[in-house]
Each structure stands twice: as C-alpha cells, then as structure tokens.
Amino acid sequence: MSQELKQTAYQLLIDKITVNEFEQYLFKSVEGEIELQSNSLLFDFVNINYKSGNYKKQLFRFLENFCSEEELLSLKIYSLCMKLLSFEKQNVIIGVINEMSSLFNFNDYDYEILYEFYLLNSMILPDGYNYYHLTKEQVVINAKLYAKEVIIKFNFYKRSEDWYKFLNCSITIKKENAKKIMISNYTNQKNEGLVWKLSYLIKGILGLR
C-alpha cells in the first residue's frame, strides 16, 4: 500500500493524473482502513487541502519525510516513464526526454538508468552529438521502448526497495523491427558512450557548450 501510494502521489506531482483522480484514490484507500494512523503517509496526504495553490509543495514535503533521496529519484523516473508512455505528441515526449537528461546532469552523471535518456536528448539538440544518426521519430520510438524496460526494472526492484541497484542497473533493448533501431545495449557500447560523455564534460569545463 505504501509503495503504491508514493507512486500515485508522484504521478500527481508530474501531472500524470489529476487532483480529482488522486482524491478519489485517497478516498478508496481510506475506506479500507479500520483506523487511520496519524503518523502515516496516508494520513498526511488526506489532510492536504488540494484546492490550495501550494498543495504540490506539501505533497512533496511529506514524501521527503518517508523516502530516501534514491527512492524519490526512482519514483520520479518511474513517473516520467509512465508519462512518456501515455502521450503520443512528439513535443511532450521530447520534453520528458529532456527532463530525464536534466536529472542525469543534476545527479553528476552517476546513475546508469538515466544514461540512455541523456544520449537520446543529445540527438535532438541543435548542437547535440547524434552518434547513431537517428531522426526525432526514431528517438521517440527508442525512448518509449526504453521507458517500458525501465518500468519493468522499477517493478522488480521495488519489491526489495533496492533503489541503488535500480538506479545503477543496465538495460538492453532488442530490435522489434527494422524501424526500431537498437541503441540501448549499454554493456556493448559502454566504452564508446564513456568517451563521448568525457568529451561532453570537458566541453562543459572549458565553457564550449
């Protein structure tokens, strides 16, 4: 219940679901409780005024109290992948890819689970490095394929709540057809990716990007 509650809350934070949908979810959750404990995440969520302009800040603050930094990041990645899969508009999907790439930058390039989105984002930037020569349409296709695998990994690691392993796991995507170009075999392409990554970091240090 607790893990599902956190996931649903994060979907509200990134606008994957509406306030009304979240309130209905909370109502159903409370129905199953004999006595609502005052020191629980559910209790805190129920007592938020979702008509106020700062409900997201309150929601996130309560999540911080019950989650580690790695779990919060894992929840955000999961929720963004869900959002990516639920939209067909190219600009929305590219926006999500960009946000994932920003998470990789913000976390000092530490987590392998975000690396593919970082590469994909570089391919659609005006001055980006398109090693695989993909079109925007192909970038979107690969992002959706990768997001599906990330969700599978998330659902596996959430059982043990081993967020470190989730954030640092490698994902390989097989070709489904000729149009779905495989770019996610991180193990085989790691050396090439690391060379490019090092080049990108050096450019940042020298102020060339």
mmCIF file of C-alpha atoms in Angstrom:
data_model
loop_
_atom_site.group_PDB
_atom_site.id
_atom_site.type_symbol
_atom_site.label_atom_id
_atom_site.label_comp_id
_atom_site.label_asym_id
_atom_site.label_seq_id
_atom_site.Cartn_x
_atom_site.Cartn_y
_atom_site.Cartn_z
ATOM 1 C CA MET A 1 0.000 0.000 0.000
ATOM 2 C CA SER A 2 2.741 2.448 0.983
ATOM 3 C CA GLN A 3 4.703 1.954 -2.251
ATOM 4 C CA GLU A 4 1.598 2.279 -4.406
ATOM 5 C CA LEU A 5 0.625 5.427 -2.501
ATOM 6 C CA LYS A 6 4.031 7.006 -3.145
ATOM 7 C CA GLN A 7 3.907 6.127 -6.837
ATOM 8 C CA THR A 8 0.427 7.593 -7.210
ATOM 9 C CA ALA A 9 1.433 10.771 -5.394
ATOM 10 C CA TYR A 10 4.392 11.259 -7.700
ATOM 11 C CA GLN A 11 2.137 10.845 -10.716
ATOM 12 C CA LEU A 12 0.108 13.761 -9.371
ATOM 13 C CA LEU A 13 3.272 15.827 -8.896
ATOM 14 C CA ILE A 14 4.194 15.492 -12.578
ATOM 15 C CA ASP A 15 0.563 15.938 -13.740
ATOM 16 C CA LYS A 16 0.203 12.379 -14.983
ATOM 17 C CA ILE A 17 -3.091 12.219 -13.040
ATOM 18 C CA THR A 18 -5.468 14.963 -11.926
ATOM 19 C CA VAL A 19 -6.209 16.198 -8.416
ATOM 20 C CA ASN A 20 -9.692 14.664 -8.641
ATOM 21 C CA GLU A 21 -8.238 11.269 -9.584
ATOM 22 C CA PHE A 22 -5.800 11.424 -6.682
ATOM 23 C CA GLU A 23 -8.524 12.420 -4.214
ATOM 24 C CA GLN A 24 -10.664 9.510 -5.406
ATOM 25 C CA TYR A 25 -7.680 7.202 -4.911
ATOM 26 C CA LEU A 26 -7.217 8.539 -1.362
ATOM 27 C CA PHE A 27 -10.916 8.092 -0.615
ATOM 28 C CA LYS A 28 -10.806 4.430 -1.698
ATOM 29 C CA SER A 29 -7.624 3.894 0.329
ATOM 30 C CA VAL A 30 -9.176 5.346 3.483
ATOM 31 C CA GLU A 31 -12.244 3.135 3.048
ATOM 32 C CA GLY A 32 -10.051 0.084 3.552
ATOM 33 C CA GLU A 33 -8.539 1.401 6.787
ATOM 34 C CA ILE A 34 -10.148 0.461 10.108
ATOM 35 C CA GLU A 35 -8.321 3.263 11.881
ATOM 36 C CA LEU A 36 -6.221 5.890 10.116
ATOM 37 C CA GLN A 37 -2.905 6.300 11.929
ATOM 38 C CA SER A 38 -1.829 9.886 12.468
ATOM 39 C CA ASN A 39 1.846 9.103 11.816
ATOM 40 C CA SER A 40 1.225 7.607 8.376
ATOM 41 C CA LEU A 41 1.776 8.966 4.880
ATOM 42 C CA LEU A 42 -1.860 8.309 4.022
ATOM 43 C CA PHE A 43 -2.983 10.450 6.971
ATOM 44 C CA ASP A 44 -0.723 13.294 5.837
ATOM 45 C CA PHE A 45 -1.962 13.119 2.254
ATOM 46 C CA VAL A 46 -5.616 13.065 3.290
ATOM 47 C CA ASN A 47 -5.136 16.238 5.325
ATOM 48 C CA ILE A 48 -3.718 18.293 2.461
ATOM 49 C CA ASN A 49 -6.004 20.971 1.015
ATOM 50 C CA TYR A 50 -5.842 20.127 -2.684
ATOM 51 C CA LYS A 51 -7.685 23.310 -3.598
ATOM 52 C CA SER A 52 -4.793 25.418 -2.336
ATOM 53 C CA GLY A 53 -2.135 26.684 -4.712
ATOM 54 C CA ASN A 54 0.727 25.055 -2.803
ATOM 55 C CA TYR A 55 -0.599 21.502 -2.433
ATOM 56 C CA LYS A 56 2.292 20.110 -4.512
ATOM 57 C CA LYS A 57 4.847 21.560 -2.096
ATOM 58 C CA GLN A 58 3.036 19.945 0.832
ATOM 59 C CA LEU A 59 2.767 16.645 -1.023
ATOM 60 C CA PHE A 60 6.477 16.604 -1.855
ATOM 61 C CA ARG A 61 7.446 17.592 1.705
ATOM 62 C CA PHE A 62 5.526 14.621 3.110
ATOM 63 C CA LEU A 63 7.122 12.321 0.529
ATOM 64 C CA GLU A 64 10.566 13.546 1.598
ATOM 65 C CA ASN A 65 9.773 12.559 5.180
ATOM 66 C CA PHE A 66 9.014 8.964 4.173
ATOM 67 C CA CYS A 67 11.502 8.419 1.319
ATOM 68 C CA SER A 68 15.246 8.390 0.872
ATOM 69 C CA GLU A 69 16.792 10.559 -1.869
ATOM 70 C CA GLU A 70 17.333 7.481 -4.035
ATOM 71 C CA GLU A 71 13.732 6.377 -3.628
ATOM 72 C CA LEU A 72 12.481 9.869 -4.514
ATOM 73 C CA LEU A 73 14.612 9.876 -7.651
ATOM 74 C CA SER A 74 13.420 6.356 -8.542
ATOM 75 C CA LEU A 75 9.801 7.433 -8.129
ATOM 76 C CA LYS A 76 10.374 10.442 -10.352
ATOM 77 C CA ILE A 77 11.992 8.322 -13.067
ATOM 78 C CA TYR A 78 9.146 5.805 -12.889
ATOM 79 C CA SER A 79 6.516 8.534 -13.085
ATOM 80 C CA LEU A 80 8.215 10.277 -16.010
ATOM 81 C CA CYS A 81 8.406 6.964 -17.880
ATOM 82 C CA MET A 82 4.689 6.454 -17.266
ATOM 83 C CA LYS A 83 4.045 9.960 -18.591
ATOM 84 C CA LEU A 84 6.221 9.331 -21.643
ATOM 85 C CA LEU A 85 4.271 6.180 -22.500
ATOM 86 C CA SER A 86 0.875 7.817 -22.053
ATOM 87 C CA PHE A 87 1.435 10.574 -24.632
ATOM 88 C CA GLU A 88 1.761 10.432 -28.406
ATOM 89 C CA LYS A 89 2.567 14.096 -29.082
ATOM 90 C CA GLN A 90 6.201 14.358 -30.083
ATOM 91 C CA ASN A 91 6.821 17.660 -28.274
ATOM 92 C CA VAL A 92 5.547 16.237 -24.969
ATOM 93 C CA ILE A 93 7.699 13.111 -25.277
ATOM 94 C CA ILE A 94 10.770 15.157 -26.181
ATOM 95 C CA GLY A 95 10.065 17.343 -23.142
ATOM 96 C CA VAL A 96 10.111 14.255 -20.912
ATOM 97 C CA ILE A 97 13.351 13.033 -22.513
ATOM 98 C CA ASN A 98 14.871 16.440 -21.802
ATOM 99 C CA GLU A 99 13.728 16.278 -18.179
ATOM 100 C CA MET A 100 15.273 12.817 -17.773
ATOM 101 C CA SER A 101 18.518 14.101 -19.258
ATOM 102 C CA SER A 102 18.480 17.018 -16.811
ATOM 103 C CA LEU A 103 18.159 14.539 -13.938
ATOM 104 C CA PHE A 104 21.294 12.790 -15.209
ATOM 105 C CA ASN A 105 23.155 16.122 -15.264
ATOM 106 C CA PHE A 106 21.817 17.186 -11.872
ATOM 107 C CA ASN A 107 22.985 13.939 -10.262
ATOM 108 C CA ASP A 108 26.551 14.324 -11.554
ATOM 109 C CA TYR A 109 26.156 11.664 -14.275
ATOM 110 C CA ASP A 110 26.022 8.967 -11.593
ATOM 111 C CA TYR A 111 23.043 6.780 -12.483
ATOM 112 C CA GLU A 112 23.140 4.407 -15.446
ATOM 113 C CA ILE A 113 19.351 4.145 -15.665
ATOM 114 C CA LEU A 114 19.266 7.767 -16.911
ATOM 115 C CA TYR A 115 22.188 7.498 -19.324
ATOM 116 C CA GLU A 116 20.121 6.419 -22.328
ATOM 117 C CA PHE A 117 17.781 9.387 -21.989
ATOM 118 C CA TYR A 118 20.851 11.609 -21.814
ATOM 119 C CA LEU A 119 22.081 10.165 -25.116
ATOM 120 C CA LEU A 120 18.670 10.447 -26.737
ATOM 121 C CA ASN A 121 18.365 14.064 -25.649
ATOM 122 C CA SER A 122 21.742 14.892 -27.183
ATOM 123 C CA MET A 123 20.481 13.613 -30.527
ATOM 124 C CA ILE A 124 17.661 16.138 -30.700
ATOM 125 C CA LEU A 125 19.610 19.194 -29.554
ATOM 126 C CA PRO A 126 20.625 21.636 -32.339
ATOM 127 C CA ASP A 127 24.297 21.236 -31.396
ATOM 128 C CA GLY A 128 23.961 17.714 -29.991
ATOM 129 C CA TYR A 129 26.054 14.653 -30.840
ATOM 130 C CA ASN A 130 23.942 12.227 -32.876
ATOM 131 C CA TYR A 131 26.261 9.213 -32.901
ATOM 132 C CA TYR A 132 23.511 6.858 -34.101
ATOM 133 C CA HIS A 133 22.107 9.270 -36.727
ATOM 134 C CA LEU A 134 18.544 8.923 -35.506
ATOM 135 C CA THR A 135 15.645 11.094 -36.593
ATOM 136 C CA LYS A 136 13.339 12.652 -33.986
ATOM 137 C CA GLU A 137 10.769 9.986 -34.770
ATOM 138 C CA GLN A 138 13.317 7.241 -34.100
ATOM 139 C CA VAL A 139 14.416 8.950 -30.888
ATOM 140 C CA VAL A 140 10.790 8.926 -29.699
ATOM 141 C CA ILE A 141 10.378 5.239 -30.613
ATOM 142 C CA ASN A 142 13.520 4.288 -28.713
ATOM 143 C CA ALA A 143 12.554 6.433 -25.724
ATOM 144 C CA LYS A 144 9.236 4.561 -25.467
ATOM 145 C CA LEU A 145 10.973 1.188 -25.745
ATOM 146 C CA TYR A 146 13.447 2.154 -23.069
ATOM 147 C CA ALA A 147 10.755 3.597 -20.776
ATOM 148 C CA LYS A 148 8.885 0.263 -20.874
ATOM 149 C CA GLU A 149 12.023 -1.584 -19.758
ATOM 150 C CA VAL A 150 12.715 0.977 -17.026
ATOM 151 C CA ILE A 151 9.216 0.408 -15.610
ATOM 152 C CA ILE A 152 9.802 -3.360 -15.620
ATOM 153 C CA LYS A 153 13.054 -2.853 -13.718
ATOM 154 C CA PHE A 154 11.350 -0.474 -11.281
ATOM 155 C CA ASN A 155 8.617 -3.003 -10.519
ATOM 156 C CA PHE A 156 11.276 -5.667 -9.921
ATOM 157 C CA TYR A 157 13.475 -3.621 -7.567
ATOM 158 C CA LYS A 158 10.614 -2.034 -5.650
ATOM 159 C CA ARG A 159 9.888 -5.445 -4.098
ATOM 160 C CA SER A 160 13.159 -5.256 -2.178
ATOM 161 C CA GLU A 161 13.218 -1.432 -2.242
ATOM 162 C CA ASP A 162 16.781 -1.618 -3.508
ATOM 163 C CA TRP A 163 16.799 1.785 -5.169
ATOM 164 C CA TYR A 164 20.571 1.910 -5.596
ATOM 165 C CA LYS A 165 20.511 -1.202 -7.779
ATOM 166 C CA PHE A 166 17.570 0.150 -9.759
ATOM 167 C CA LEU A 167 19.326 3.452 -10.454
ATOM 168 C CA ASN A 168 22.514 1.675 -11.493
ATOM 169 C CA CYS A 169 21.139 -1.252 -13.466
ATOM 170 C CA SER A 170 21.865 -1.721 -17.184
ATOM 171 C CA ILE A 171 19.071 -2.205 -19.676
ATOM 172 C CA THR A 172 19.306 -3.906 -23.070
ATOM 173 C CA ILE A 173 16.573 -3.444 -25.646
ATOM 174 C CA LYS A 174 16.241 -5.875 -28.535
ATOM 175 C CA LYS A 175 15.135 -4.886 -32.027
ATOM 176 C CA GLU A 176 11.423 -5.463 -32.534
ATOM 177 C CA ASN A 177 11.525 -4.496 -36.195
ATOM 178 C CA ALA A 178 13.709 -2.644 -38.674
ATOM 179 C CA LYS A 179 12.340 0.755 -37.680
ATOM 180 C CA LYS A 180 13.149 0.298 -34.004
ATOM 181 C CA ILE A 181 16.893 0.758 -34.037
ATOM 182 C CA MET A 182 18.643 -0.742 -31.061
ATOM 183 C CA ILE A 183 20.715 1.854 -29.246
ATOM 184 C CA SER A 184 20.308 0.688 -25.711
ATOM 185 C CA ASN A 185 22.800 -2.182 -25.437
ATOM 186 C CA TYR A 186 24.697 -0.258 -22.807
ATOM 187 C CA THR A 187 27.063 -3.091 -21.987
ATOM 188 C CA ASN A 188 28.483 -3.396 -25.524
ATOM 189 C CA GLN A 189 28.531 0.349 -26.186
ATOM 190 C CA LYS A 190 29.768 1.468 -22.787
ATOM 191 C CA ASN A 191 33.279 2.391 -23.901
ATOM 192 C CA GLU A 192 32.044 4.483 -26.832
ATOM 193 C CA GLY A 193 29.478 6.171 -24.588
ATOM 194 C CA LEU A 194 32.044 6.957 -21.914
ATOM 195 C CA VAL A 195 34.377 8.587 -24.450
ATOM 196 C CA TRP A 196 31.561 10.820 -25.641
ATOM 197 C CA LYS A 197 30.500 11.511 -22.047
ATOM 198 C CA LEU A 198 34.058 12.545 -21.127
ATOM 199 C CA SER A 199 34.214 14.806 -24.177
ATOM 200 C CA TYR A 200 30.925 16.420 -23.152
ATOM 201 C CA LEU A 201 32.166 17.026 -19.602
ATOM 202 C CA ILE A 202 35.411 18.582 -20.839
ATOM 203 C CA LYS A 203 33.469 20.916 -23.118
ATOM 204 C CA GLY A 204 31.424 21.986 -20.095
ATOM 205 C CA ILE A 205 34.545 22.705 -18.060
ATOM 206 C CA LEU A 206 36.032 24.754 -20.893
ATOM 207 C CA GLY A 207 32.759 26.596 -21.463
ATOM 208 C CA LEU A 208 32.371 25.251 -25.012
ATOM 209 C CA ARG A 209 28.754 24.201 -24.597
#
